[in-house]
Amino acid sequence: MSVPPLLLVIDVLDEDAGLADVEDSQGRTYQLPAEWLPGAADGAGYEVVAQGGGLSFVPAPDAARQLRERSKQTLLDFSDAPGEGE
């Protein structure tokens, strides 16, 4: 079974603090040091690559679009059945 890559997108970059607020493709949000993310900027996307016992963040220009598509699908899947709660 193939596991889809973990993607990250920077929501907000705080250059003064040197931190990036990121969201991943599993819907989690957290902060990472901006220096870990090459070319860090608001909206920049990355693929997380495990190698040699560590992680690398590889720029992924399509990551933001993929996360938006995942969010749209989640909203479509999560809806009340017609007639409930009336």
mmCIF file of N, CA, C and O in Angstrom:
data_model
loop_
_atom_site.group_PDB
_atom_site.id
_atom_site.type_symbol
_atom_site.label_atom_id
_atom_site.label_comp_id
_atom_site.label_asym_id
_atom_site.label_seq_id
_atom_site.Cartn_x
_atom_site.Cartn_y
_atom_site.Cartn_z
ATOM 1 N N MET A 1 0.843 -1.168 0.000
ATOM 2 C CA MET A 1 0.000 0.000 0.000
ATOM 3 C C MET A 1 0.893 1.238 0.000
ATOM 4 O O MET A 1 1.831 1.349 0.765
ATOM 5 N N SER A 2 0.562 2.189 -0.854
ATOM 6 C CA SER A 2 1.319 3.420 -0.970
ATOM 7 C C SER A 2 0.746 4.467 -0.011
ATOM 8 O O SER A 2 -0.455 4.676 0.057
ATOM 9 N N VAL A 3 1.623 5.113 0.740
ATOM 10 C CA VAL A 3 1.215 6.162 1.666
ATOM 11 C C VAL A 3 1.466 7.504 0.994
ATOM 12 O O VAL A 3 2.569 7.752 0.503
ATOM 13 N N PRO A 4 0.460 8.381 0.934
ATOM 14 C CA PRO A 4 0.677 9.682 0.307
ATOM 15 C C PRO A 4 1.689 10.493 1.110
ATOM 16 O O PRO A 4 1.792 10.339 2.335
ATOM 17 N N PRO A 5 2.436 11.344 0.434
ATOM 18 C CA PRO A 5 3.437 12.139 1.151
ATOM 19 C C PRO A 5 2.773 13.115 2.118
ATOM 20 O O PRO A 5 1.647 13.561 1.893
ATOM 21 N N LEU A 6 3.468 13.431 3.188
ATOM 22 C CA LEU A 6 2.992 14.435 4.130
ATOM 23 C C LEU A 6 3.391 15.797 3.573
ATOM 24 O O LEU A 6 4.558 16.022 3.239
ATOM 25 N N LEU A 7 2.418 16.679 3.444
ATOM 26 C CA LEU A 7 2.660 18.014 2.928
ATOM 27 C C LEU A 7 2.464 19.043 4.026
ATOM 28 O O LEU A 7 1.637 18.854 4.925
ATOM 29 N N LEU A 8 3.209 20.133 3.950
ATOM 30 C CA LEU A 8 3.075 21.259 4.865
ATOM 31 C C LEU A 8 2.881 22.519 4.046
ATOM 32 O O LEU A 8 3.475 22.662 2.979
ATOM 33 N N VAL A 9 2.084 23.440 4.564
ATOM 34 C CA VAL A 9 1.943 24.756 3.948
ATOM 35 C C VAL A 9 2.053 25.797 5.055
ATOM 36 O O VAL A 9 1.444 25.644 6.120
ATOM 37 N N ILE A 10 2.839 26.842 4.797
ATOM 38 C CA ILE A 10 2.983 27.915 5.777
ATOM 39 C C ILE A 10 1.745 28.790 5.735
ATOM 40 O O ILE A 10 1.402 29.348 4.697
ATOM 41 N N ASP A 11 1.061 28.890 6.873
ATOM 42 C CA ASP A 11 -0.090 29.778 6.998
ATOM 43 C C ASP A 11 0.378 31.200 7.296
ATOM 44 O O ASP A 11 -0.067 32.149 6.667
ATOM 45 N N VAL A 12 1.256 31.329 8.291
ATOM 46 C CA VAL A 12 1.764 32.644 8.696
ATOM 47 C C VAL A 12 3.244 32.502 9.031
ATOM 48 O O VAL A 12 3.633 31.601 9.776
ATOM 49 N N LEU A 13 4.037 33.401 8.488
ATOM 50 C CA LEU A 13 5.464 33.430 8.788
ATOM 51 C C LEU A 13 5.736 34.627 9.691
ATOM 52 O O LEU A 13 5.450 35.768 9.320
ATOM 53 N N ASP A 14 6.246 34.369 10.887
ATOM 54 C CA ASP A 14 6.617 35.430 11.822
ATOM 55 C C ASP A 14 8.132 35.593 11.746
ATOM 56 O O ASP A 14 8.879 34.868 12.411
ATOM 57 N N GLU A 15 8.562 36.522 10.913
ATOM 58 C CA GLU A 15 9.996 36.700 10.695
ATOM 59 C C GLU A 15 10.702 37.202 11.949
ATOM 60 O O GLU A 15 11.858 36.860 12.179
ATOM 61 N N ASP A 16 10.013 38.008 12.762
ATOM 62 C CA ASP A 16 10.638 38.524 13.991
ATOM 63 C C ASP A 16 10.950 37.384 14.961
ATOM 64 O O ASP A 16 12.019 37.374 15.575
ATOM 65 N N ALA A 17 10.022 36.442 15.109
ATOM 66 C CA ALA A 17 10.229 35.307 16.015
ATOM 67 C C ALA A 17 10.983 34.165 15.339
ATOM 68 O O ALA A 17 11.461 33.257 16.010
ATOM 69 N N GLY A 18 11.062 34.200 14.003
ATOM 70 C CA GLY A 18 11.733 33.117 13.283
ATOM 71 C C GLY A 18 10.928 31.832 13.251
ATOM 72 O O GLY A 18 11.481 30.751 13.131
ATOM 73 N N LEU A 19 9.591 31.960 13.353
ATOM 74 C CA LEU A 19 8.714 30.786 13.378
ATOM 75 C C LEU A 19 7.708 30.828 12.235
ATOM 76 O O LEU A 19 7.275 31.900 11.816
ATOM 77 N N ALA A 20 7.337 29.651 11.786
ATOM 78 C CA ALA A 20 6.307 29.519 10.755
ATOM 79 C C ALA A 20 5.152 28.708 11.316
ATOM 80 O O ALA A 20 5.362 27.618 11.852
ATOM 81 N N ASP A 21 3.945 29.270 11.242
ATOM 82 C CA ASP A 21 2.736 28.507 11.574
ATOM 83 C C ASP A 21 2.385 27.709 10.330
ATOM 84 O O ASP A 21 2.178 28.287 9.267
ATOM 85 N N VAL A 22 2.344 26.383 10.455
ATOM 86 C CA VAL A 22 2.100 25.523 9.307
ATOM 87 C C VAL A 22 0.881 24.635 9.542
ATOM 88 O O VAL A 22 0.491 24.368 10.673
ATOM 89 N N GLU A 23 0.295 24.193 8.431
ATOM 90 C CA GLU A 23 -0.755 23.174 8.468
ATOM 91 C C GLU A 23 -0.258 22.017 7.625
ATOM 92 O O GLU A 23 0.334 22.230 6.559
ATOM 93 N N ASP A 24 -0.514 20.792 8.086
ATOM 94 C CA ASP A 24 -0.090 19.644 7.292
ATOM 95 C C ASP A 24 -1.286 18.989 6.605
ATOM 96 O O ASP A 24 -2.435 19.360 6.835
ATOM 97 N N SER A 25 -0.999 18.024 5.757
ATOM 98 C CA SER A 25 -2.039 17.383 4.957
ATOM 99 C C SER A 25 -2.952 16.479 5.779
ATOM 100 O O SER A 25 -3.917 15.940 5.261
ATOM 101 N N GLN A 26 -2.678 16.345 7.074
ATOM 102 C CA GLN A 26 -3.567 15.596 7.962
ATOM 103 C C GLN A 26 -4.399 16.540 8.817
ATOM 104 O O GLN A 26 -5.065 16.111 9.752
ATOM 105 N N GLY A 27 -4.336 17.844 8.514
ATOM 106 C CA GLY A 27 -5.161 18.823 9.202
ATOM 107 C C GLY A 27 -4.586 19.351 10.504
ATOM 108 O O GLY A 27 -5.233 20.118 11.198
ATOM 109 N N ARG A 28 -3.373 18.957 10.850
ATOM 110 C CA ARG A 28 -2.753 19.424 12.094
ATOM 111 C C ARG A 28 -2.076 20.775 11.853
ATOM 112 O O ARG A 28 -1.580 21.031 10.764
ATOM 113 N N THR A 29 -2.049 21.617 12.880
ATOM 114 C CA THR A 29 -1.345 22.889 12.796
ATOM 115 C C THR A 29 -0.326 22.966 13.924
ATOM 116 O O THR A 29 -0.575 22.485 15.034
ATOM 117 N N TYR A 30 0.809 23.563 13.627
ATOM 118 C CA TYR A 30 1.868 23.715 14.610
ATOM 119 C C TYR A 30 2.888 24.725 14.109
ATOM 120 O O TYR A 30 2.745 25.246 12.996
ATOM 121 N N GLN A 31 3.911 24.993 14.912
ATOM 122 C CA GLN A 31 4.960 25.933 14.535
ATOM 123 C C GLN A 31 6.266 25.181 14.306
ATOM 124 O O GLN A 31 6.577 24.230 15.027
ATOM 125 N N LEU A 32 7.005 25.659 13.323
ATOM 126 C CA LEU A 32 8.339 25.144 13.041
ATOM 127 C C LEU A 32 9.293 26.321 12.920
ATOM 128 O O LEU A 32 8.875 27.417 12.507
ATOM 129 N N PRO A 33 10.576 26.109 13.222
ATOM 130 C CA PRO A 33 11.544 27.169 12.952
ATOM 131 C C PRO A 33 11.576 27.465 11.449
ATOM 132 O O PRO A 33 11.693 26.544 10.633
ATOM 133 N N ALA A 34 11.474 28.722 11.094
ATOM 134 C CA ALA A 34 11.453 29.107 9.681
ATOM 135 C C ALA A 34 12.747 28.700 8.975
ATOM 136 O O ALA A 34 12.729 28.386 7.781
ATOM 137 N N GLU A 35 13.837 28.651 9.701
ATOM 138 C CA GLU A 35 15.120 28.291 9.087
ATOM 139 C C GLU A 35 15.135 26.852 8.571
ATOM 140 O O GLU A 35 15.972 26.493 7.752
ATOM 141 N N TRP A 36 14.231 26.011 9.037
ATOM 142 C CA TRP A 36 14.140 24.636 8.543
ATOM 143 C C TRP A 36 13.485 24.562 7.169
ATOM 144 O O TRP A 36 13.570 23.527 6.502
ATOM 145 N N LEU A 37 12.779 25.613 6.772
ATOM 146 C CA LEU A 37 11.969 25.591 5.550
ATOM 147 C C LEU A 37 12.619 26.463 4.479
ATOM 148 O O LEU A 37 12.590 27.693 4.568
ATOM 149 N N PRO A 38 13.208 25.834 3.467
ATOM 150 C CA PRO A 38 13.892 26.607 2.425
ATOM 151 C C PRO A 38 12.935 27.581 1.723
ATOM 152 O O PRO A 38 11.837 27.211 1.334
ATOM 153 N N GLY A 39 13.358 28.845 1.613
ATOM 154 C CA GLY A 39 12.531 29.833 0.926
ATOM 155 C C GLY A 39 11.235 30.127 1.651
ATOM 156 O O GLY A 39 10.223 30.410 1.024
ATOM 157 N N ALA A 40 11.260 30.069 2.981
ATOM 158 C CA ALA A 40 10.038 30.240 3.784
ATOM 159 C C ALA A 40 9.335 31.555 3.456
ATOM 160 O O ALA A 40 9.953 32.611 3.431
ATOM 161 N N ALA A 41 8.037 31.452 3.160
ATOM 162 C CA ALA A 41 7.180 32.611 2.879
ATOM 163 C C ALA A 41 5.739 32.175 3.099
ATOM 164 O O ALA A 41 5.420 30.981 3.017
ATOM 165 N N ASP A 42 4.864 33.150 3.379
ATOM 166 C CA ASP A 42 3.445 32.825 3.532
ATOM 167 C C ASP A 42 2.955 32.067 2.304
ATOM 168 O O ASP A 42 3.218 32.469 1.176
ATOM 169 N N GLY A 43 2.287 30.937 2.528
ATOM 170 C CA GLY A 43 1.730 30.145 1.438
ATOM 171 C C GLY A 43 2.684 29.148 0.801
ATOM 172 O O GLY A 43 2.279 28.358 -0.041
ATOM 173 N N ALA A 44 3.958 29.157 1.205
ATOM 174 C CA ALA A 44 4.925 28.208 0.634
ATOM 175 C C ALA A 44 4.581 26.795 1.099
ATOM 176 O O ALA A 44 4.134 26.583 2.228
ATOM 177 N N GLY A 45 4.796 25.819 0.214
ATOM 178 C CA GLY A 45 4.474 24.433 0.524
ATOM 179 C C GLY A 45 5.694 23.540 0.468
ATOM 180 O O GLY A 45 6.662 23.831 -0.245
ATOM 181 N N TYR A 46 5.630 22.449 1.212
ATOM 182 C CA TYR A 46 6.752 21.522 1.317
ATOM 183 C C TYR A 46 6.260 20.089 1.424
ATOM 184 O O TYR A 46 5.200 19.832 1.974
ATOM 185 N N GLU A 47 7.073 19.184 0.917
ATOM 186 C CA GLU A 47 6.860 17.758 1.148
ATOM 187 C C GLU A 47 7.849 17.342 2.225
ATOM 188 O O GLU A 47 9.021 17.732 2.193
ATOM 189 N N VAL A 48 7.365 16.573 3.203
ATOM 190 C CA VAL A 48 8.224 16.092 4.282
ATOM 191 C C VAL A 48 8.825 14.768 3.836
ATOM 192 O O VAL A 48 8.097 13.834 3.489
ATOM 193 N N VAL A 49 10.163 14.705 3.846
ATOM 194 C CA VAL A 49 10.869 13.510 3.391
ATOM 195 C C VAL A 49 11.705 12.967 4.550
ATOM 196 O O VAL A 49 12.543 13.685 5.102
ATOM 197 N N ALA A 50 11.444 11.704 4.924
ATOM 198 C CA ALA A 50 12.227 11.045 5.966
ATOM 199 C C ALA A 50 13.467 10.436 5.322
ATOM 200 O O ALA A 50 13.366 9.715 4.330
ATOM 201 N N GLN A 51 14.636 10.765 5.895
ATOM 202 C CA GLN A 51 15.870 10.199 5.363
ATOM 203 C C GLN A 51 16.946 10.201 6.442
ATOM 204 O O GLN A 51 17.076 11.163 7.187
ATOM 205 N N GLY A 52 17.652 9.118 6.534
ATOM 206 C CA GLY A 52 18.763 9.019 7.470
ATOM 207 C C GLY A 52 18.421 9.345 8.908
ATOM 208 O O GLY A 52 19.209 9.977 9.594
ATOM 209 N N GLY A 53 17.263 8.947 9.380
ATOM 210 C CA GLY A 53 16.879 9.197 10.754
ATOM 211 C C GLY A 53 16.425 10.619 11.028
ATOM 212 O O GLY A 53 16.216 11.004 12.160
ATOM 213 N N GLY A 54 16.261 11.410 9.972
ATOM 214 C CA GLY A 54 15.806 12.790 10.141
ATOM 215 C C GLY A 54 14.748 13.134 9.114
ATOM 216 O O GLY A 54 14.298 12.280 8.347
ATOM 217 N N LEU A 55 14.358 14.386 9.105
ATOM 218 C CA LEU A 55 13.359 14.871 8.155
ATOM 219 C C LEU A 55 13.941 16.000 7.328
ATOM 220 O O LEU A 55 14.715 16.812 7.838
ATOM 221 N N SER A 56 13.534 16.048 6.078
ATOM 222 C CA SER A 56 13.870 17.172 5.202
ATOM 223 C C SER A 56 12.575 17.774 4.706
ATOM 224 O O SER A 56 11.565 17.075 4.548
ATOM 225 N N PHE A 57 12.586 19.069 4.463
ATOM 226 C CA PHE A 57 11.425 19.782 3.945
ATOM 227 C C PHE A 57 11.775 20.249 2.546
ATOM 228 O O PHE A 57 12.564 21.169 2.369
ATOM 229 N N VAL A 58 11.184 19.582 1.562
ATOM 230 C CA VAL A 58 11.491 19.833 0.153
ATOM 231 C C VAL A 58 10.391 20.721 -0.424
ATOM 232 O O VAL A 58 9.205 20.384 -0.316
ATOM 233 N N PRO A 59 10.777 21.869 -1.029
ATOM 234 C CA PRO A 59 9.747 22.742 -1.610
ATOM 235 C C PRO A 59 8.825 21.967 -2.556
ATOM 236 O O PRO A 59 9.273 21.169 -3.378
ATOM 237 N N ALA A 60 7.530 22.195 -2.403
ATOM 238 C CA ALA A 60 6.498 21.538 -3.214
ATOM 239 C C ALA A 60 5.507 22.616 -3.653
ATOM 240 O O ALA A 60 4.578 22.941 -2.907
ATOM 241 N N PRO A 61 5.714 23.191 -4.836
ATOM 242 C CA PRO A 61 4.874 24.305 -5.281
ATOM 243 C C PRO A 61 3.385 23.988 -5.319
ATOM 244 O O PRO A 61 2.564 24.885 -5.199
ATOM 245 N N ASP A 62 3.025 22.725 -5.448
ATOM 246 C CA ASP A 62 1.624 22.321 -5.582
ATOM 247 C C ASP A 62 0.963 21.988 -4.235
ATOM 248 O O ASP A 62 -0.217 21.673 -4.182
ATOM 249 N N ALA A 63 1.711 22.076 -3.146
ATOM 250 C CA ALA A 63 1.204 21.639 -1.839
ATOM 251 C C ALA A 63 -0.013 22.439 -1.381
ATOM 252 O O ALA A 63 -0.978 21.855 -0.881
ATOM 253 N N ALA A 64 -0.002 23.751 -1.550
ATOM 254 C CA ALA A 64 -1.131 24.571 -1.093
ATOM 255 C C ALA A 64 -2.411 24.179 -1.824
ATOM 256 O O ALA A 64 -3.474 24.055 -1.205
ATOM 257 N N ARG A 65 -2.328 23.950 -3.123
ATOM 258 C CA ARG A 65 -3.508 23.548 -3.898
ATOM 259 C C ARG A 65 -4.022 22.198 -3.409
ATOM 260 O O ARG A 65 -5.230 21.996 -3.241
ATOM 261 N N GLN A 66 -3.114 21.266 -3.151
ATOM 262 C CA GLN A 66 -3.528 19.942 -2.683
ATOM 263 C C GLN A 66 -4.220 20.011 -1.328
ATOM 264 O O GLN A 66 -5.212 19.323 -1.102
ATOM 265 N N LEU A 67 -3.718 20.865 -0.422
ATOM 266 C CA LEU A 67 -4.370 21.013 0.882
ATOM 267 C C LEU A 67 -5.736 21.664 0.744
ATOM 268 O O LEU A 67 -6.681 21.273 1.426
ATOM 269 N N ARG A 68 -5.889 22.638 -0.153
ATOM 270 C CA ARG A 68 -7.199 23.262 -0.380
ATOM 271 C C ARG A 68 -8.183 22.230 -0.914
ATOM 272 O O ARG A 68 -9.338 22.176 -0.488
ATOM 273 N N GLU A 69 -7.749 21.380 -1.848
ATOM 274 C CA GLU A 69 -8.616 20.335 -2.400
ATOM 275 C C GLU A 69 -9.034 19.349 -1.317
ATOM 276 O O GLU A 69 -10.178 18.931 -1.263
ATOM 277 N N ARG A 70 -8.102 18.994 -0.422
ATOM 278 C CA ARG A 70 -8.428 18.081 0.682
ATOM 279 C C ARG A 70 -9.466 18.723 1.589
ATOM 280 O O ARG A 70 -10.426 18.085 2.006
ATOM 281 N N SER A 71 -9.308 20.006 1.870
ATOM 282 C CA SER A 71 -10.259 20.702 2.739
ATOM 283 C C SER A 71 -11.646 20.759 2.103
ATOM 284 O O SER A 71 -12.653 20.567 2.778
ATOM 285 N N LYS A 72 -11.696 21.022 0.800
ATOM 286 C CA LYS A 72 -12.992 21.056 0.105
ATOM 287 C C LYS A 72 -13.677 19.702 0.186
ATOM 288 O O LYS A 72 -14.869 19.609 0.444
ATOM 289 N N GLN A 73 -12.923 18.630 -0.030
ATOM 290 C CA GLN A 73 -13.504 17.285 0.009
ATOM 291 C C GLN A 73 -14.007 16.966 1.402
ATOM 292 O O GLN A 73 -15.064 16.378 1.567
ATOM 293 N N THR A 74 -13.261 17.374 2.428
ATOM 294 C CA THR A 74 -13.690 17.140 3.802
ATOM 295 C C THR A 74 -15.017 17.835 4.063
ATOM 296 O O THR A 74 -15.919 17.262 4.676
ATOM 297 N N LEU A 75 -15.165 19.076 3.592
ATOM 298 C CA LEU A 75 -16.418 19.802 3.777
ATOM 299 C C LEU A 75 -17.567 19.133 3.038
ATOM 300 O O LEU A 75 -18.686 19.077 3.537
ATOM 301 N N LEU A 76 -17.300 18.599 1.850
ATOM 302 C CA LEU A 76 -18.344 17.910 1.091
ATOM 303 C C LEU A 76 -18.770 16.619 1.792
ATOM 304 O O LEU A 76 -19.948 16.276 1.814
ATOM 305 N N ASP A 77 -17.789 15.911 2.363
ATOM 306 C CA ASP A 77 -18.081 14.651 3.046
ATOM 307 C C ASP A 77 -18.819 14.881 4.362
ATOM 308 O O ASP A 77 -19.563 14.027 4.829
ATOM 309 N N PHE A 78 -18.622 16.034 4.982
ATOM 310 C CA PHE A 78 -19.220 16.331 6.279
ATOM 311 C C PHE A 78 -20.432 17.231 6.082
ATOM 312 O O PHE A 78 -20.338 18.437 5.987
ATOM 313 N N SER A 79 -21.576 16.607 5.965
ATOM 314 C CA SER A 79 -22.817 17.386 5.846
ATOM 315 C C SER A 79 -23.930 16.610 6.534
ATOM 316 O O SER A 79 -23.906 15.391 6.603
ATOM 317 N N ASP A 80 -24.895 17.345 7.051
ATOM 318 C CA ASP A 80 -26.036 16.699 7.712
ATOM 319 C C ASP A 80 -26.938 16.069 6.661
ATOM 320 O O ASP A 80 -27.124 16.622 5.575
ATOM 321 N N ALA A 81 -27.500 14.946 6.996
ATOM 322 C CA ALA A 81 -28.454 14.305 6.086
ATOM 323 C C ALA A 81 -29.715 15.160 6.030
ATOM 324 O O ALA A 81 -30.166 15.681 7.051
ATOM 325 N N PRO A 82 -30.299 15.316 4.846
ATOM 326 C CA PRO A 82 -31.528 16.126 4.734
ATOM 327 C C PRO A 82 -32.625 15.583 5.661
ATOM 328 O O PRO A 82 -32.791 14.373 5.791
ATOM 329 N N GLY A 83 -33.335 16.505 6.316
ATOM 330 C CA GLY A 83 -34.455 16.106 7.155
ATOM 331 C C GLY A 83 -34.107 15.842 8.603
ATOM 332 O O GLY A 83 -34.988 15.709 9.434
ATOM 333 N N GLU A 84 -32.793 15.761 8.935
ATOM 334 C CA GLU A 84 -32.426 15.521 10.331
ATOM 335 C C GLU A 84 -32.574 16.804 11.133
ATOM 336 O O GLU A 84 -32.300 17.884 10.641
ATOM 337 N N GLY A 85 -32.994 16.695 12.352
ATOM 338 C CA GLY A 85 -33.062 17.822 13.268
ATOM 339 C C GLY A 85 -34.228 18.759 12.996
ATOM 340 O O GLY A 85 -34.241 19.871 13.477
ATOM 341 N N GLU A 86 -35.200 18.352 12.222
ATOM 342 C CA GLU A 86 -36.344 19.223 11.934
ATOM 343 C C GLU A 86 -37.454 18.977 12.916
ATOM 344 O O GLU A 86 -37.664 17.988 13.455
#
